[in-house]
Amino acid sequence: MSQLMYTKEFFNVPEAAQYLDLSEDAVYRLIQGQKLKHSRPNGKRIYIERAHCDAYMRLNTVRTIDEIQQEAVLRTQKKGGKKW
């Protein structure tokens, strides 16, 4: 991937596909399914903000065991310290 890819704010579909490591067809399916935010300023060309690509990649992030345990501790403290 070129250095230019990391400085661009908006991608077209082929660039977004390369950035996301997906096929262009997969990007079009994400757009059609309204799972990837995009814009069409003139009604034809599709532009995707790099930030939206980053947000898509962060979907369904798997938490570590430590994060889950910390959340469990916080939840038990909120409930008055009762054990599960």
PDB file of C-alpha atoms in Angstrom:
ATOM      1  CA  MET A   1       0.000   0.000   0.000  1.00  0.00           C
ATOM      2  CA  SER A   2       1.411   3.383  -0.924  1.00  0.00           C
ATOM      3  CA  GLN A   3       2.152   6.128   1.588  1.00  0.00           C
ATOM      4  CA  LEU A   4      -0.420   8.289  -0.212  1.00  0.00           C
ATOM      5  CA  MET A   5      -3.115   5.924   1.034  1.00  0.00           C
ATOM      6  CA  TYR A   6      -2.389   6.949   4.625  1.00  0.00           C
ATOM      7  CA  THR A   7      -2.654  10.668   3.887  1.00  0.00           C
ATOM      8  CA  LYS A   8      -5.845  10.661   1.807  1.00  0.00           C
ATOM      9  CA  GLU A   9      -9.023  11.650   3.621  1.00  0.00           C
ATOM     10  CA  PHE A  10     -11.402  10.168   1.041  1.00  0.00           C
ATOM     11  CA  PHE A  11     -11.165   6.967  -0.983  1.00  0.00           C
ATOM     12  CA  ASN A  12     -12.924   5.795  -4.097  1.00  0.00           C
ATOM     13  CA  VAL A  13     -14.169   2.185  -4.107  1.00  0.00           C
ATOM     14  CA  PRO A  14     -10.957   0.561  -5.426  1.00  0.00           C
ATOM     15  CA  GLU A  15      -8.858   2.486  -2.887  1.00  0.00           C
ATOM     16  CA  ALA A  16     -11.236   1.612  -0.052  1.00  0.00           C
ATOM     17  CA  ALA A  17     -11.108  -2.050  -1.088  1.00  0.00           C
ATOM     18  CA  GLN A  18      -7.322  -1.993  -0.957  1.00  0.00           C
ATOM     19  CA  TYR A  19      -7.324  -0.156   2.394  1.00  0.00           C
ATOM     20  CA  LEU A  20      -9.828  -2.601   3.916  1.00  0.00           C
ATOM     21  CA  ASP A  21      -8.154  -5.617   2.260  1.00  0.00           C
ATOM     22  CA  LEU A  22     -11.456  -6.589   0.627  1.00  0.00           C
ATOM     23  CA  SER A  23     -12.575  -7.044  -2.954  1.00  0.00           C
ATOM     24  CA  GLU A  24     -14.336  -4.184  -4.709  1.00  0.00           C
ATOM     25  CA  ASP A  25     -17.474  -6.337  -4.839  1.00  0.00           C
ATOM     26  CA  ALA A  26     -17.344  -6.719  -1.059  1.00  0.00           C
ATOM     27  CA  VAL A  27     -17.095  -2.941  -0.639  1.00  0.00           C
ATOM     28  CA  TYR A  28     -20.072  -2.444  -2.957  1.00  0.00           C
ATOM     29  CA  ARG A  29     -22.049  -4.987  -0.882  1.00  0.00           C
ATOM     30  CA  LEU A  30     -21.174  -3.108   2.318  1.00  0.00           C
ATOM     31  CA  ILE A  31     -22.337   0.127   0.710  1.00  0.00           C
ATOM     32  CA  GLN A  32     -25.532  -1.438  -0.602  1.00  0.00           C
ATOM     33  CA  GLY A  33     -26.251  -2.939   2.810  1.00  0.00           C
ATOM     34  CA  GLN A  34     -25.643   0.455   4.434  1.00  0.00           C
ATOM     35  CA  LYS A  35     -22.863  -1.006   6.569  1.00  0.00           C
ATOM     36  CA  LEU A  36     -20.202   1.396   5.317  1.00  0.00           C
ATOM     37  CA  LYS A  37     -20.872   5.132   5.332  1.00  0.00           C
ATOM     38  CA  HIS A  38     -20.234   6.834   2.027  1.00  0.00           C
ATOM     39  CA  SER A  39     -21.191   9.858  -0.020  1.00  0.00           C
ATOM     40  CA  ARG A  40     -22.127  10.506  -3.641  1.00  0.00           C
ATOM     41  CA  PRO A  41     -21.635  14.258  -4.132  1.00  0.00           C
ATOM     42  CA  ASN A  42     -22.823  14.269  -7.763  1.00  0.00           C
ATOM     43  CA  GLY A  43     -24.997  11.184  -7.556  1.00  0.00           C
ATOM     44  CA  LYS A  44     -22.529   8.878  -9.317  1.00  0.00           C
ATOM     45  CA  ARG A  45     -19.026   8.471  -7.910  1.00  0.00           C
ATOM     46  CA  ILE A  46     -18.803   6.965  -4.460  1.00  0.00           C
ATOM     47  CA  TYR A  47     -16.431   8.410  -1.876  1.00  0.00           C
ATOM     48  CA  ILE A  48     -15.658   6.829   1.468  1.00  0.00           C
ATOM     49  CA  GLU A  49     -13.977   8.682   4.301  1.00  0.00           C
ATOM     50  CA  ARG A  50     -10.911   6.934   5.701  1.00  0.00           C
ATOM     51  CA  ALA A  51     -12.357   7.430   9.200  1.00  0.00           C
ATOM     52  CA  HIS A  52     -15.441   5.431   8.156  1.00  0.00           C
ATOM     53  CA  CYS A  53     -13.206   2.614   6.903  1.00  0.00           C
ATOM     54  CA  ASP A  54     -11.375   2.644  10.230  1.00  0.00           C
ATOM     55  CA  ALA A  55     -14.683   2.559  12.124  1.00  0.00           C
ATOM     56  CA  TYR A  56     -15.861  -0.394  10.034  1.00  0.00           C
ATOM     57  CA  MET A  57     -12.682  -2.319  10.836  1.00  0.00           C
ATOM     58  CA  ARG A  58     -13.285  -1.733  14.557  1.00  0.00           C
ATOM     59  CA  LEU A  59     -16.725  -3.363  14.492  1.00  0.00           C
ATOM     60  CA  ASN A  60     -17.048  -6.518  16.571  1.00  0.00           C
ATOM     61  CA  THR A  61     -13.751  -6.011  18.331  1.00  0.00           C
ATOM     62  CA  VAL A  62     -12.999  -8.985  20.557  1.00  0.00           C
ATOM     63  CA  ARG A  63     -12.135  -7.984  24.104  1.00  0.00           C
ATOM     64  CA  THR A  64      -9.271  -9.540  26.010  1.00  0.00           C
ATOM     65  CA  ILE A  65      -9.806 -11.661  29.111  1.00  0.00           C
ATOM     66  CA  ASP A  66      -8.362  -8.828  31.226  1.00  0.00           C
ATOM     67  CA  GLU A  67     -10.917  -6.363  29.815  1.00  0.00           C
ATOM     68  CA  ILE A  68     -13.774  -8.768  30.525  1.00  0.00           C
ATOM     69  CA  GLN A  69     -12.554  -9.350  34.083  1.00  0.00           C
ATOM     70  CA  GLN A  70     -12.209  -5.607  34.697  1.00  0.00           C
ATOM     71  CA  GLU A  71     -15.763  -5.072  33.483  1.00  0.00           C
ATOM     72  CA  ALA A  72     -16.985  -7.856  35.789  1.00  0.00           C
ATOM     73  CA  VAL A  73     -15.277  -6.212  38.761  1.00  0.00           C
ATOM     74  CA  LEU A  74     -16.826  -2.829  37.906  1.00  0.00           C
ATOM     75  CA  ARG A  75     -20.282  -4.352  37.542  1.00  0.00           C
ATOM     76  CA  THR A  76     -20.076  -6.122  40.888  1.00  0.00           C
ATOM     77  CA  GLN A  77     -18.926  -2.906  42.565  1.00  0.00           C
ATOM     78  CA  LYS A  78     -21.921  -1.043  41.124  1.00  0.00           C
ATOM     79  CA  LYS A  79     -24.276  -3.692  42.544  1.00  0.00           C
ATOM     80  CA  GLY A  80     -23.023  -3.203  46.080  1.00  0.00           C
ATOM     81  CA  GLY A  81     -20.113  -5.619  45.985  1.00  0.00           C
ATOM     82  CA  LYS A  82     -22.230  -8.752  45.686  1.00  0.00           C
ATOM     83  CA  LYS A  83     -20.482 -11.726  44.170  1.00  0.00           C
ATOM     84  CA  TRP A  84     -21.861 -13.461  41.114  1.00  0.00           C
TER      85      TRP A  84
END
